[in-house]
XYZ file of N, CA, C and O in Angstrom:
844
model
N 0.825 -1.210 0.000
C 0.000 0.000 0.000
C 0.857 1.256 0.000
O 0.572 2.221 -0.693
N 1.935 1.233 0.808
C 2.818 2.394 0.855
C 3.476 2.624 -0.494
O 3.645 3.758 -0.939
N 3.869 1.517 -1.160
C 4.486 1.629 -2.477
C 3.526 2.238 -3.474
O 3.876 3.107 -4.264
N 2.256 1.786 -3.411
C 1.252 2.336 -4.331
C 1.044 3.816 -4.082
O 0.920 4.602 -5.004
N 0.996 4.222 -2.799
C 0.800 5.625 -2.472
C 1.962 6.470 -2.961
O 1.777 7.569 -3.482
N 3.197 5.942 -2.808
C 4.366 6.685 -3.261
C 4.350 6.862 -4.762
O 4.656 7.926 -5.277
N 3.985 5.799 -5.475
C 3.949 5.887 -6.930
C 2.892 6.866 -7.388
O 3.087 7.617 -8.334
N 1.730 6.867 -6.703
C 0.666 7.803 -7.055
C 1.094 9.232 -6.813
O 0.861 10.129 -7.618
N 1.738 9.459 -5.668
C 2.188 10.808 -5.339
C 3.240 11.294 -6.307
O 3.402 12.493 -6.515
N 3.975 10.350 -6.914
C 5.046 10.724 -7.822
C 4.554 11.054 -9.209
O 5.304 11.525 -10.037
N 3.269 10.831 -9.494
C 2.747 11.085 -10.832
C 2.848 12.562 -11.152
O 2.590 13.417 -10.316
N 3.252 12.922 -12.392
C 3.455 14.315 -12.741
C 2.144 15.056 -12.907
O 1.141 14.514 -13.323
N 2.159 16.341 -12.563
C 1.031 17.209 -12.883
C 1.594 18.429 -13.578
O 2.754 18.774 -13.404
N 0.767 19.105 -14.356
C 1.269 20.179 -15.173
C 0.512 21.467 -14.884
O -0.679 21.478 -14.685
N 1.261 22.541 -14.899
C 0.679 23.865 -14.736
C 1.642 24.848 -15.362
O 2.781 24.526 -15.683
N 1.191 26.107 -15.478
C 2.096 27.115 -15.989
C 2.219 27.025 -17.486
O 1.320 26.631 -18.203
N 3.429 27.375 -18.003
C 3.624 27.494 -19.433
C 3.618 26.143 -20.119
O 3.899 25.120 -19.529
N 3.359 26.185 -21.408
C 3.350 24.969 -22.228
C 4.760 24.405 -22.354
O 4.955 23.198 -22.433
N 5.767 25.262 -22.331
C 7.133 24.828 -22.600
C 7.765 24.144 -21.401
O 8.600 23.256 -21.552
N 7.407 24.559 -20.184
C 8.049 24.011 -18.994
C 7.001 23.481 -18.017
O 6.659 24.131 -17.036
N 6.451 22.295 -18.278
C 5.475 21.733 -17.351
C 6.099 21.489 -15.997
O 7.246 21.090 -15.873
N 5.348 21.769 -14.945
C 5.817 21.521 -13.590
C 5.654 20.044 -13.264
O 4.848 19.350 -13.826
N 6.427 19.595 -12.310
C 6.379 18.198 -11.914
C 6.171 18.125 -10.407
O 6.909 18.720 -9.641
N 5.124 17.385 -9.996
C 4.930 17.130 -8.575
C 5.840 15.969 -8.207
O 5.588 14.839 -8.582
N 6.909 16.256 -7.470
C 7.938 15.232 -7.339
C 8.424 15.026 -5.919
O 9.400 14.342 -5.708
N 7.747 15.594 -4.912
C 8.227 15.438 -3.561
C 8.412 13.974 -3.192
O 9.382 13.604 -2.544
N 7.475 13.139 -3.614
C 7.550 11.717 -3.283
C 8.343 10.926 -4.296
O 8.591 9.750 -4.103
N 8.749 11.572 -5.391
C 9.434 10.834 -6.449
C 10.915 10.675 -6.168
O 11.548 9.789 -6.702
N 11.484 11.560 -5.327
C 12.930 11.567 -5.138
C 13.509 10.216 -4.763
O 14.520 9.808 -5.329
N 12.923 9.478 -3.807
C 13.508 8.181 -3.478
C 13.454 7.200 -4.650
O 14.259 6.277 -4.721
N 12.512 7.404 -5.569
C 12.354 6.485 -6.693
C 13.187 6.925 -7.887
O 13.815 6.122 -8.548
N 13.180 8.214 -8.150
C 13.780 8.718 -9.383
C 15.161 9.320 -9.160
O 15.755 9.837 -10.100
N 15.670 9.272 -7.948
C 17.022 9.738 -7.703
C 17.227 11.209 -7.964
O 18.312 11.636 -8.345
N 16.193 12.033 -7.765
C 16.324 13.467 -7.963
C 16.161 13.911 -9.402
O 16.475 15.051 -9.724
N 15.678 13.036 -10.279
C 15.528 13.413 -11.689
C 14.569 14.583 -11.857
O 14.696 15.361 -12.799
N 13.608 14.707 -10.942
C 12.660 15.821 -11.051
C 13.371 17.160 -10.990
O 12.921 18.143 -11.586
N 14.503 17.234 -10.266
C 15.255 18.480 -10.203
C 15.877 18.810 -11.556
O 15.997 19.982 -11.926
N 16.283 17.792 -12.288
C 16.802 18.023 -13.631
C 15.722 18.609 -14.534
O 15.995 19.479 -15.362
N 14.495 18.119 -14.373
C 13.394 18.624 -15.181
C 13.046 20.050 -14.770
O 12.860 20.934 -15.614
N 12.962 20.287 -13.467
C 12.632 21.634 -12.991
C 13.643 22.661 -13.447
O 13.303 23.787 -13.814
N 14.922 22.291 -13.413
C 15.986 23.237 -13.753
C 16.111 23.456 -15.254
O 16.764 24.406 -15.688
N 15.509 22.573 -16.035
C 15.629 22.661 -17.485
C 16.802 21.893 -18.049
O 16.997 21.873 -19.272
N 17.597 21.257 -17.184
C 18.708 20.437 -17.671
C 18.185 19.284 -18.509
O 18.830 18.846 -19.463
N 17.011 18.780 -18.132
C 16.299 17.780 -18.917
C 14.954 18.374 -19.303
O 14.213 18.853 -18.444
N 14.654 18.367 -20.566
C 13.416 18.961 -21.062
C 12.250 18.002 -20.893
O 12.367 16.810 -21.173
N 11.138 18.499 -20.410
C 9.908 17.715 -20.333
C 9.084 17.969 -21.588
O 8.804 19.119 -21.939
N 8.703 16.903 -22.260
C 7.935 17.003 -23.504
C 6.612 16.295 -23.317
O 6.577 15.110 -22.974
N 5.515 16.998 -23.522
C 4.200 16.367 -23.444
C 4.005 15.430 -24.643
O 4.538 15.671 -25.725
N 3.218 14.363 -24.459
C 2.979 13.450 -25.577
C 2.464 14.153 -26.830
O 2.847 13.778 -27.943
N 1.636 15.162 -26.670
C 1.090 15.833 -27.846
C 2.157 16.620 -28.612
O 1.951 16.981 -29.779
N 3.298 16.911 -27.948
C 4.376 17.642 -28.600
C 5.526 16.740 -29.028
O 6.505 17.205 -29.614
N 5.415 15.439 -28.728
C 6.540 14.536 -28.956
C 6.861 14.379 -30.438
O 8.036 14.386 -30.835
N 5.854 14.208 -31.266
C 6.095 14.009 -32.690
C 6.824 15.199 -33.297
O 7.743 15.020 -34.112
N 6.462 16.398 -32.886
C 7.140 17.597 -33.389
C 8.586 17.641 -32.926
O 9.493 17.981 -33.705
N 8.822 17.280 -31.658
C 10.193 17.269 -31.134
C 11.044 16.252 -31.888
O 12.229 16.496 -32.170
N 10.465 15.127 -32.229
C 11.201 14.097 -32.953
C 11.451 14.515 -34.402
O 12.546 14.320 -34.933
N 10.454 15.113 -35.010
C 10.560 15.469 -36.427
C 11.451 16.698 -36.630
O 12.342 16.693 -37.489
N 11.244 17.724 -35.841
C 11.919 18.998 -36.086
C 13.238 19.144 -35.337
O 14.114 19.901 -35.774
N 13.375 18.434 -34.219
C 14.557 18.643 -33.385
C 15.462 17.414 -33.293
O 16.487 17.438 -32.620
N 15.071 16.364 -33.967
C 15.953 15.213 -34.063
C 15.986 14.290 -32.875
O 16.890 13.454 -32.759
N 15.002 14.398 -31.975
C 14.955 13.468 -30.853
C 14.558 12.078 -31.349
O 13.718 11.932 -32.233
N 15.162 11.072 -30.733
C 14.765 9.698 -31.001
C 14.075 9.151 -29.766
O 14.573 9.312 -28.641
N 12.933 8.527 -29.966
C 12.170 7.996 -28.845
C 12.871 6.762 -28.278
O 13.151 5.806 -29.009
N 13.169 6.791 -26.981
C 13.784 5.660 -26.293
C 12.768 5.073 -25.329
O 12.420 5.682 -24.322
N 12.277 3.893 -25.635
C 11.273 3.200 -24.841
C 11.990 2.329 -23.809
O 12.740 1.422 -24.156
N 11.772 2.620 -22.510
C 12.474 1.871 -21.459
C 11.556 0.860 -20.769
O 11.901 0.310 -19.728
N 10.388 0.591 -21.337
C 9.484 -0.400 -20.764
C 10.019 -1.806 -21.001
O 10.772 -2.043 -21.949
N 9.615 -2.772 -20.180
C 10.016 -4.163 -20.442
C 9.377 -4.682 -21.723
O 8.388 -4.123 -22.224
N 9.917 -5.760 -22.218
C 9.523 -6.276 -23.524
C 8.039 -6.615 -23.603
O 7.388 -6.408 -24.628
N 7.452 -7.134 -22.497
C 6.045 -7.559 -22.562
C 5.089 -6.373 -22.675
O 4.030 -6.499 -23.258
N 5.457 -5.205 -22.143
C 4.626 -4.012 -22.344
C 4.793 -3.492 -23.764
O 3.828 -3.094 -24.414
N 6.018 -3.489 -24.222
C 6.301 -2.997 -25.566
C 5.613 -3.863 -26.622
O 5.150 -3.356 -27.649
N 5.530 -5.184 -26.374
C 4.880 -6.068 -27.331
C 3.396 -5.755 -27.462
O 2.801 -5.983 -28.521
N 2.812 -5.228 -26.407
C 1.383 -4.913 -26.450
C 1.103 -3.697 -27.317
O 0.115 -3.653 -28.052
N 1.977 -2.699 -27.249
C 1.861 -1.518 -28.107
C 3.162 -0.733 -28.021
O 3.712 -0.557 -26.932
N 3.642 -0.271 -29.165
C 4.886 0.494 -29.207
C 4.868 1.410 -30.416
O 4.151 1.174 -31.394
N 5.680 2.459 -30.344
C 5.836 3.356 -31.484
C 6.823 2.713 -32.449
O 7.952 2.393 -32.073
N 6.377 2.506 -33.669
C 7.226 1.842 -34.661
C 8.508 2.650 -34.885
O 8.471 3.868 -35.062
N 9.634 1.975 -34.871
C 10.913 2.630 -35.107
C 11.577 3.199 -33.866
O 12.705 3.692 -33.947
N 10.907 3.131 -32.724
C 11.514 3.650 -31.500
C 12.627 2.732 -31.031
O 12.615 1.526 -31.270
N 13.616 3.312 -30.356
C 14.690 2.526 -29.758
C 14.184 1.879 -28.479
O 13.256 2.383 -27.839
N 14.811 0.774 -28.098
C 14.350 0.057 -26.908
C 15.530 -0.330 -26.039
O 16.498 -0.941 -26.514
N 15.456 0.032 -24.765
C 16.440 -0.384 -23.765
C 15.683 -0.516 -22.460
O 15.391 0.490 -21.796
N 15.301 -1.728 -22.064
C 14.466 -1.888 -20.862
C 15.212 -1.530 -19.588
O 16.347 -1.966 -19.380
N 14.565 -0.729 -18.753
C 15.164 -0.385 -17.463
C 15.046 -1.551 -16.494
O 15.930 -1.772 -15.662
N 13.951 -2.299 -16.590
C 13.736 -3.485 -15.763
C 13.540 -4.697 -16.662
O 12.969 -4.585 -17.750
N 14.005 -5.834 -16.194
C 13.851 -7.093 -16.928
C 13.251 -8.123 -15.985
O 13.250 -7.950 -14.763
N 12.734 -9.207 -16.546
C 12.161 -10.262 -15.730
C 13.199 -10.892 -14.811
O 14.353 -11.100 -15.206
N 12.807 -11.171 -13.592
C 13.692 -11.803 -12.612
C 13.499 -13.317 -12.701
O 12.468 -13.843 -12.293
N 14.503 -13.999 -13.212
C 14.409 -15.440 -13.424
C 15.030 -16.250 -12.288
O 15.167 -17.470 -12.392
N 15.407 -15.574 -11.207
C 16.002 -16.270 -10.063
C 14.998 -17.270 -9.483
O 13.840 -16.935 -9.234
N 15.452 -18.501 -9.247
C 14.573 -19.546 -8.730
C 14.901 -19.899 -7.278
O 14.510 -20.956 -6.785
N 15.614 -18.988 -6.604
C 15.913 -19.217 -5.202
C 14.654 -19.177 -4.354
O 13.636 -18.579 -4.734
N 14.719 -19.781 -3.161
C 13.538 -19.911 -2.307
C 12.958 -18.552 -1.929
O 11.741 -18.359 -1.960
N 13.813 -17.602 -1.564
C 13.323 -16.286 -1.150
C 12.652 -15.574 -2.317
O 11.570 -14.988 -2.176
N 13.288 -15.636 -3.474
C 12.710 -14.982 -4.652
C 11.390 -15.624 -5.056
O 10.433 -14.930 -5.429
N 11.316 -16.948 -4.977
C 10.076 -17.634 -5.303
C 8.943 -17.222 -4.366
O 7.800 -17.058 -4.793
N 9.270 -17.054 -3.089
C 8.268 -16.593 -2.139
C 7.796 -15.185 -2.502
O 6.594 -14.894 -2.489
N 8.744 -14.330 -2.844
C 8.392 -12.966 -3.235
C 7.515 -12.974 -4.487
O 6.561 -12.201 -4.602
N 7.833 -13.860 -5.424
C 7.033 -13.954 -6.647
C 5.613 -14.416 -6.339
O 4.648 -13.929 -6.939
N 5.484 -15.362 -5.421
C 4.166 -15.852 -5.045
C 3.326 -14.731 -4.431
O 2.159 -14.543 -4.770
N 3.932 -13.957 -3.527
C 3.224 -12.834 -2.908
C 2.890 -11.787 -3.962
O 1.779 -11.241 -4.000
N 3.848 -11.502 -4.824
C 3.647 -10.513 -5.885
C 2.485 -10.917 -6.786
O 1.622 -10.100 -7.118
N 2.431 -12.190 -7.179
C 1.352 -12.649 -8.050
C 0.004 -12.513 -7.359
O -0.972 -12.060 -7.954
N -0.054 -12.864 -6.066
C -1.318 -12.810 -5.345
C -1.837 -11.400 -5.148
O -3.046 -11.160 -5.214
N -0.943 -10.455 -4.910
C -1.385 -9.101 -4.580
C -1.349 -8.134 -5.754
O -2.085 -7.159 -5.771
N -0.477 -8.392 -6.721
C -0.294 -7.431 -7.802
C -0.439 -8.075 -9.175
O -1.223 -7.642 -10.008
N 0.333 -9.138 -9.407
C 0.449 -9.689 -10.748
C -0.850 -10.155 -11.353
O -1.108 -9.939 -12.535
N -1.688 -10.823 -10.561
C -2.943 -11.347 -11.094
C -3.817 -10.226 -11.635
O -4.430 -10.353 -12.697
N -3.906 -9.125 -10.901
C -4.824 -8.045 -11.274
C -4.232 -7.097 -12.300
O -4.944 -6.579 -13.148
N -2.943 -6.862 -12.218
C -2.340 -5.862 -13.099
C -1.518 -6.466 -14.211
O -1.123 -5.754 -15.142
N -1.229 -7.763 -14.133
C -0.420 -8.389 -15.171
C 1.052 -8.038 -15.094
O 1.815 -8.347 -16.010
N 1.499 -7.414 -14.010
C 2.896 -7.024 -13.879
C 3.753 -8.222 -13.496
O 3.433 -8.944 -12.561
N 4.850 -8.408 -14.210
C 5.770 -9.483 -13.910
C 6.730 -9.064 -12.804
O 6.923 -7.884 -12.535
N 7.334 -10.050 -12.161
C 8.326 -9.784 -11.129
C 9.629 -9.404 -11.832
O 10.128 -10.157 -12.672
N 10.173 -8.252 -11.506
C 11.294 -7.722 -12.266
C 12.475 -7.355 -11.374
O 12.370 -7.275 -10.157
N 13.578 -7.086 -12.044
C 14.771 -6.556 -11.391
C 15.377 -5.516 -12.326
O 15.056 -5.459 -13.524
N 16.257 -4.678 -11.775
C 16.914 -3.668 -12.597
C 17.771 -4.338 -13.659
O 18.451 -5.329 -13.392
N 17.729 -3.795 -14.854
C 18.558 -4.283 -15.946
C 19.989 -3.793 -15.755
O 20.285 -2.611 -15.927
N 20.889 -4.703 -15.413
C 22.280 -4.328 -15.152
C 22.983 -3.810 -16.400
O 24.010 -3.139 -16.294
N 22.437 -4.102 -17.558
C 23.043 -3.678 -18.816
C 22.311 -2.499 -19.444
O 22.467 -2.237 -20.645
N 21.552 -1.773 -18.644
C 20.730 -0.704 -19.202
C 21.558 0.307 -19.988
O 21.229 0.647 -21.128
N 22.636 0.814 -19.410
C 23.437 1.833 -20.093
C 24.078 1.271 -21.355
O 24.166 1.977 -22.372
N 24.510 0.016 -21.310
C 25.060 -0.613 -22.508
C 23.994 -0.763 -23.584
O 24.257 -0.550 -24.772
N 22.774 -1.106 -23.163
C 21.672 -1.241 -24.124
C 21.329 0.098 -24.767
O 21.022 0.173 -25.964
N 21.373 1.169 -23.967
C 21.106 2.503 -24.523
C 22.186 2.869 -25.528
O 21.895 3.389 -26.611
N 23.435 2.601 -25.187
C 24.541 2.909 -26.096
C 24.369 2.189 -27.426
O 24.573 2.771 -28.499
N 23.948 0.923 -27.366
C 23.719 0.163 -28.596
C 22.545 0.728 -29.384
O 22.577 0.769 -30.619
N 21.512 1.171 -28.667
C 20.315 1.703 -29.327
C 20.559 3.079 -29.943
O 19.792 3.523 -30.799
N 21.622 3.766 -29.497
C 21.899 5.125 -29.974
C 22.529 5.145 -31.358
O 22.818 6.226 -31.897
N 22.758 3.990 -31.954
C 23.242 3.886 -33.338
C 24.535 4.661 -33.565
O 24.675 5.383 -34.562
N 25.467 4.545 -32.639
C 26.781 5.150 -32.837
C 26.877 6.619 -32.509
O 27.954 7.214 -32.623
N 25.777 7.245 -32.088
C 25.822 8.672 -31.762
C 26.464 8.934 -30.409
O 26.789 10.073 -30.085
N 26.626 7.890 -29.615
C 27.242 8.052 -28.303
C 26.416 8.942 -27.398
O 25.192 9.003 -27.495
N 27.094 9.669 -26.533
C 26.396 10.472 -25.536
C 25.909 11.814 -26.071
O 25.339 12.611 -25.331
N 26.131 12.045 -27.366
C 25.537 13.215 -28.015
C 24.138 12.910 -28.536
O 23.468 13.812 -29.052
N 23.705 11.667 -28.424
C 22.393 11.274 -28.947
C 21.279 12.082 -28.293
O 21.296 12.331 -27.080
N 20.322 12.501 -29.108
C 19.149 13.227 -28.608
C 18.057 12.192 -28.356
O 17.472 11.654 -29.289
N 17.795 11.931 -27.074
C 16.898 10.849 -26.685
C 15.692 11.394 -25.925
O 15.846 12.137 -24.952
N 14.511 11.019 -26.377
C 13.271 11.318 -25.670
C 12.873 10.045 -24.934
O 12.419 9.076 -25.538
N 13.060 10.042 -23.615
C 12.934 8.816 -22.824
C 11.487 8.644 -22.372
O 10.884 9.573 -21.821
N 10.946 7.445 -22.578
C 9.520 7.216 -22.321
C 9.283 5.875 -21.659
O 10.023 4.910 -21.870
N 8.210 5.824 -20.862
C 7.731 4.563 -20.287
C 6.210 4.638 -20.229
O 5.599 5.481 -20.880
N 5.597 3.779 -19.439
C 4.145 3.751 -19.397
C 3.529 4.945 -18.699
O 2.589 5.563 -19.206
N 4.050 5.282 -17.525
C 3.415 6.326 -16.709
C 4.375 7.431 -16.281
O 3.992 8.312 -15.515
N 5.609 7.370 -16.717
C 6.526 8.478 -16.472
C 7.514 8.303 -15.345
O 8.484 9.068 -15.258
N 7.312 7.309 -14.466
C 8.210 7.161 -13.325
C 9.490 6.422 -13.700
O 10.599 6.861 -13.390
N 9.345 5.295 -14.396
C 10.536 4.547 -14.795
C 11.419 5.369 -15.730
O 12.658 5.300 -15.654
N 10.799 6.157 -16.588
C 11.593 6.990 -17.490
C 12.320 8.092 -16.732
O 13.404 8.524 -17.141
N 11.752 8.561 -15.614
C 12.472 9.519 -14.779
C 13.733 8.895 -14.190
O 14.790 9.521 -14.137
N 13.604 7.663 -13.718
C 14.776 6.961 -13.202
C 15.817 6.827 -14.311
O 17.017 7.065 -14.094
N 15.374 6.445 -15.505
C 16.283 6.281 -16.635
C 16.966 7.589 -16.996
O 18.171 7.623 -17.292
N 16.210 8.689 -16.978
C 16.757 10.002 -17.292
C 17.887 10.349 -16.327
O 18.948 10.851 -16.729
N 17.686 10.091 -15.056
C 18.713 10.375 -14.049
C 19.978 9.558 -14.321
O 21.105 10.073 -14.258
N 19.793 8.279 -14.623
C 20.935 7.415 -14.899
C 21.694 7.883 -16.140
O 22.932 7.902 -16.156
N 20.965 8.251 -17.179
C 21.605 8.696 -18.404
C 22.345 10.017 -18.207
O 23.468 10.197 -18.689
N 21.715 10.927 -17.482
C 22.351 12.220 -17.231
C 23.640 12.029 -16.426
O 24.674 12.626 -16.727
N 23.578 11.192 -15.414
C 24.762 10.927 -14.597
C 25.864 10.252 -15.406
O 27.049 10.362 -15.063
N 25.474 9.544 -16.479
C 26.461 8.864 -17.312
C 27.015 9.768 -18.408
O 27.838 9.321 -19.208
N 26.543 11.011 -18.458
C 27.119 11.958 -19.407
C 26.260 12.347 -20.576
O 26.677 13.162 -21.413
N 25.034 11.810 -20.660
C 24.120 12.218 -21.728
C 23.538 13.591 -21.387
O 22.977 13.782 -20.311
N 23.675 14.537 -22.310
C 23.211 15.900 -22.041
C 22.112 16.362 -22.990
O 21.623 17.483 -22.867
N 21.707 15.516 -23.918
C 20.621 15.862 -24.841
C 19.433 14.940 -24.596
O 18.883 14.350 -25.521
N 19.055 14.845 -23.328
C 18.002 13.926 -22.927
C 16.731 14.707 -22.617
O 16.760 15.749 -21.963
N 15.614 14.194 -23.096
C 14.300 14.743 -22.771
C 13.445 13.638 -22.168
O 13.735 12.450 -22.318
N 12.399 14.038 -21.468
C 11.516 13.102 -20.751
C 10.097 13.234 -21.271
O 9.567 14.352 -21.366
N 9.478 12.128 -21.638
C 8.075 12.150 -22.053
C 7.217 12.282 -20.795
O 7.026 11.319 -20.051
N 6.726 13.475 -20.560
C 6.038 13.803 -19.310
C 4.745 13.005 -19.163
O 3.862 13.071 -20.011
N 4.660 12.234 -18.087
C 3.479 11.437 -17.834
C 3.454 10.105 -18.543
O 2.584 9.279 -18.285
N 4.412 9.888 -19.449
C 4.496 8.606 -20.138
C 3.415 8.407 -21.182
O 2.596 9.290 -21.468
N 3.408 7.211 -21.740
C 2.440 6.890 -22.788
C 1.004 6.902 -22.277
O 0.064 7.027 -23.071
N 0.806 6.752 -20.973
C -0.553 6.758 -20.433
C -1.261 8.091 -20.671
O -2.484 8.164 -20.617
N -0.489 9.148 -20.919
C -1.070 10.471 -21.172
C -1.301 10.731 -22.657
O -1.744 11.815 -23.033
N -0.991 9.739 -23.497
C -1.216 9.899 -24.935
C -2.702 9.870 -25.265
O -3.512 9.300 -24.528
N -3.022 10.451 -26.380
C -4.327 10.239 -26.999
C -4.064 9.731 -28.408
O -2.950 9.829 -28.933
N -5.083 9.155 -29.024
C -4.930 8.648 -30.380
C -4.412 9.755 -31.292
O -4.943 10.870 -31.308
N -3.368 9.446 -32.043
C -2.826 10.412 -32.984
C -1.587 11.131 -32.508
O -0.899 11.773 -33.318
N -1.275 11.070 -31.203
C -0.047 11.717 -30.726
C 1.171 11.104 -31.401
O 2.133 11.800 -31.743
N 1.141 9.780 -31.564
C 2.171 9.071 -32.318
C 1.463 8.375 -33.482
O 0.606 7.516 -33.274
N 1.857 8.742 -34.688
C 1.094 8.316 -35.862
C 1.242 6.829 -36.157
O 0.308 6.192 -36.642
N 2.405 6.262 -35.871
C 2.671 4.888 -36.307
C 2.878 3.996 -35.087
O 3.987 3.852 -34.575
N 1.795 3.403 -34.606
C 1.826 2.542 -33.423
C 1.541 1.111 -33.850
O 0.622 0.863 -34.635
N 2.324 0.169 -33.343
C 2.114 -1.238 -33.662
C 1.789 -2.005 -32.389
O 2.193 -1.611 -31.295
N 1.032 -3.102 -32.537
C 0.670 -3.922 -31.392
C -0.832 -4.088 -31.288
O -1.605 -3.489 -32.030
N -1.250 -4.884 -30.318
C -2.661 -5.251 -30.173
C -3.461 -4.253 -29.355
O -4.687 -4.299 -29.342
N -2.788 -3.353 -28.644
C -3.455 -2.439 -27.723
C -3.246 -0.998 -28.155
O -2.386 -0.694 -28.995
N -4.035 -0.111 -27.579
C -3.728 1.298 -27.709
C -2.500 1.604 -26.856
O -2.298 1.017 -25.794
N -1.687 2.539 -27.317
C -0.435 2.858 -26.633
C -0.673 3.302 -25.196
O 0.065 2.932 -24.282
N -1.746 4.066 -24.983
C -2.002 4.596 -23.646
C -2.441 3.529 -22.650
O -2.454 3.763 -21.444
N -2.802 2.341 -23.148
C -3.262 1.274 -22.252
C -2.290 0.092 -22.202
O -2.592 -0.929 -21.578
N -1.135 0.225 -22.817
C -0.228 -0.915 -22.945
C 0.353 -1.366 -21.618
O 0.788 -2.503 -21.483
N 0.373 -0.478 -20.614
C 0.918 -0.849 -19.312
C -0.084 -1.669 -18.503
O 0.299 -2.412 -17.605
N -1.361 -1.546 -18.824
C -2.393 -2.252 -18.085
C -2.372 -3.721 -18.475
O -2.231 -4.066 -19.649
N -2.515 -4.626 -17.488
C -2.491 -6.048 -17.797
C -3.329 -6.839 -16.815
O -4.061 -6.285 -15.986
N -3.218 -8.153 -16.883
C -3.920 -9.026 -15.967
C -5.430 -8.896 -16.070
O -5.995 -8.586 -17.120
N -6.103 -9.121 -14.940
C -7.563 -9.010 -14.892
C -7.996 -7.587 -15.211
O -9.036 -7.361 -15.840
N -7.188 -6.604 -14.811
C -7.514 -5.207 -15.102
C -7.618 -4.968 -16.601
O -8.438 -4.164 -17.065
N -6.779 -5.651 -17.389
C -6.807 -5.497 -18.834
C -8.109 -6.054 -19.414
O -8.680 -5.488 -20.349
N -8.592 -7.141 -18.832
C -9.873 -7.704 -19.275
C -11.001 -6.712 -19.014
O -11.859 -6.465 -19.870
N -11.006 -6.122 -17.813
C -12.017 -5.108 -17.499
C -11.916 -3.924 -18.450
O -12.927 -3.368 -18.891
N -10.680 -3.525 -18.768
C -10.482 -2.401 -19.679
C -11.075 -2.708 -21.047
O -11.735 -1.862 -21.655
N -10.844 -3.931 -21.546
C -11.384 -4.294 -22.850
C -12.908 -4.261 -22.854
O -13.529 -3.865 -23.848
N -13.519 -4.665 -21.744
C -14.983 -4.603 -21.629
C -15.450 -3.149 -21.680
O -16.426 -2.806 -22.373
N -14.747 -2.276 -20.952
C -15.104 -0.850 -20.947
C -14.944 -0.241 -22.332
O -15.772 0.577 -22.752
N -13.889 -0.642 -23.040
C -13.695 -0.145 -24.401
C -14.813 -0.632 -25.311
O -15.324 0.117 -26.138
N -15.202 -1.901 -25.143
C -16.283 -2.455 -25.952
C -17.588 -1.727 -25.701
O -18.368 -1.475 -26.629
N -17.831 -1.375 -24.447
C -19.049 -0.667 -24.087
C -18.946 0.838 -24.339
O -19.884 1.566 -24.088
N -17.757 1.268 -24.770
C -17.475 2.676 -25.069
C -17.601 3.563 -23.837
O -17.971 4.735 -23.920
N -17.287 2.957 -22.681
C -17.252 3.756 -21.450
C -15.998 4.612 -21.435
O -15.983 5.739 -20.934
N -14.896 4.073 -21.958
C -13.663 4.841 -22.141
C -13.291 4.771 -23.613
O -13.794 3.925 -24.361
N -12.392 5.650 -24.029
C -11.988 5.693 -25.439
C -10.522 5.340 -25.547
O -9.768 5.508 -24.638
């Protein structure tokens, strides 16, 4: 419950000018390692989903998707780079198995979230995805809801990347048409939803309760 509350409190909100959206980040610091300060200061640019296509087309940003493979398979922007921040935890030790059992009972069944661990090769994966541009690469970092991409932004900035932008609020804040070329079975804004919750979502979509 505490984890859920922290994640909720860390969700971004926007006010003020269109160019510099504010970020509610008091609770995000333990999760994102102070990345919100980079956004506030302008060291890392926050880009709303509705402005992402223009930033990519006119300013040369490349979309870097840091979601795990199973979310990306559900829906992704065609041609985007991929470097997962978290990967599936395949450890079969007794303690990990117990944690997986608890995770499935309380979270995984309803949300479809797999038990994960930090990708130890994340920075190497980003370097490979940058197509030889190195740390001069212009990367628009994105995830489902904006928190994991904040963590990624902090890691990249600390590693020397200085042309990094953050997709504010993640793909969950997208609407149809923000990204013209989307592949997969789901809408991009719902790709993070899984498990029983995903079944309920499909029913709501069928009934046109949500769009």
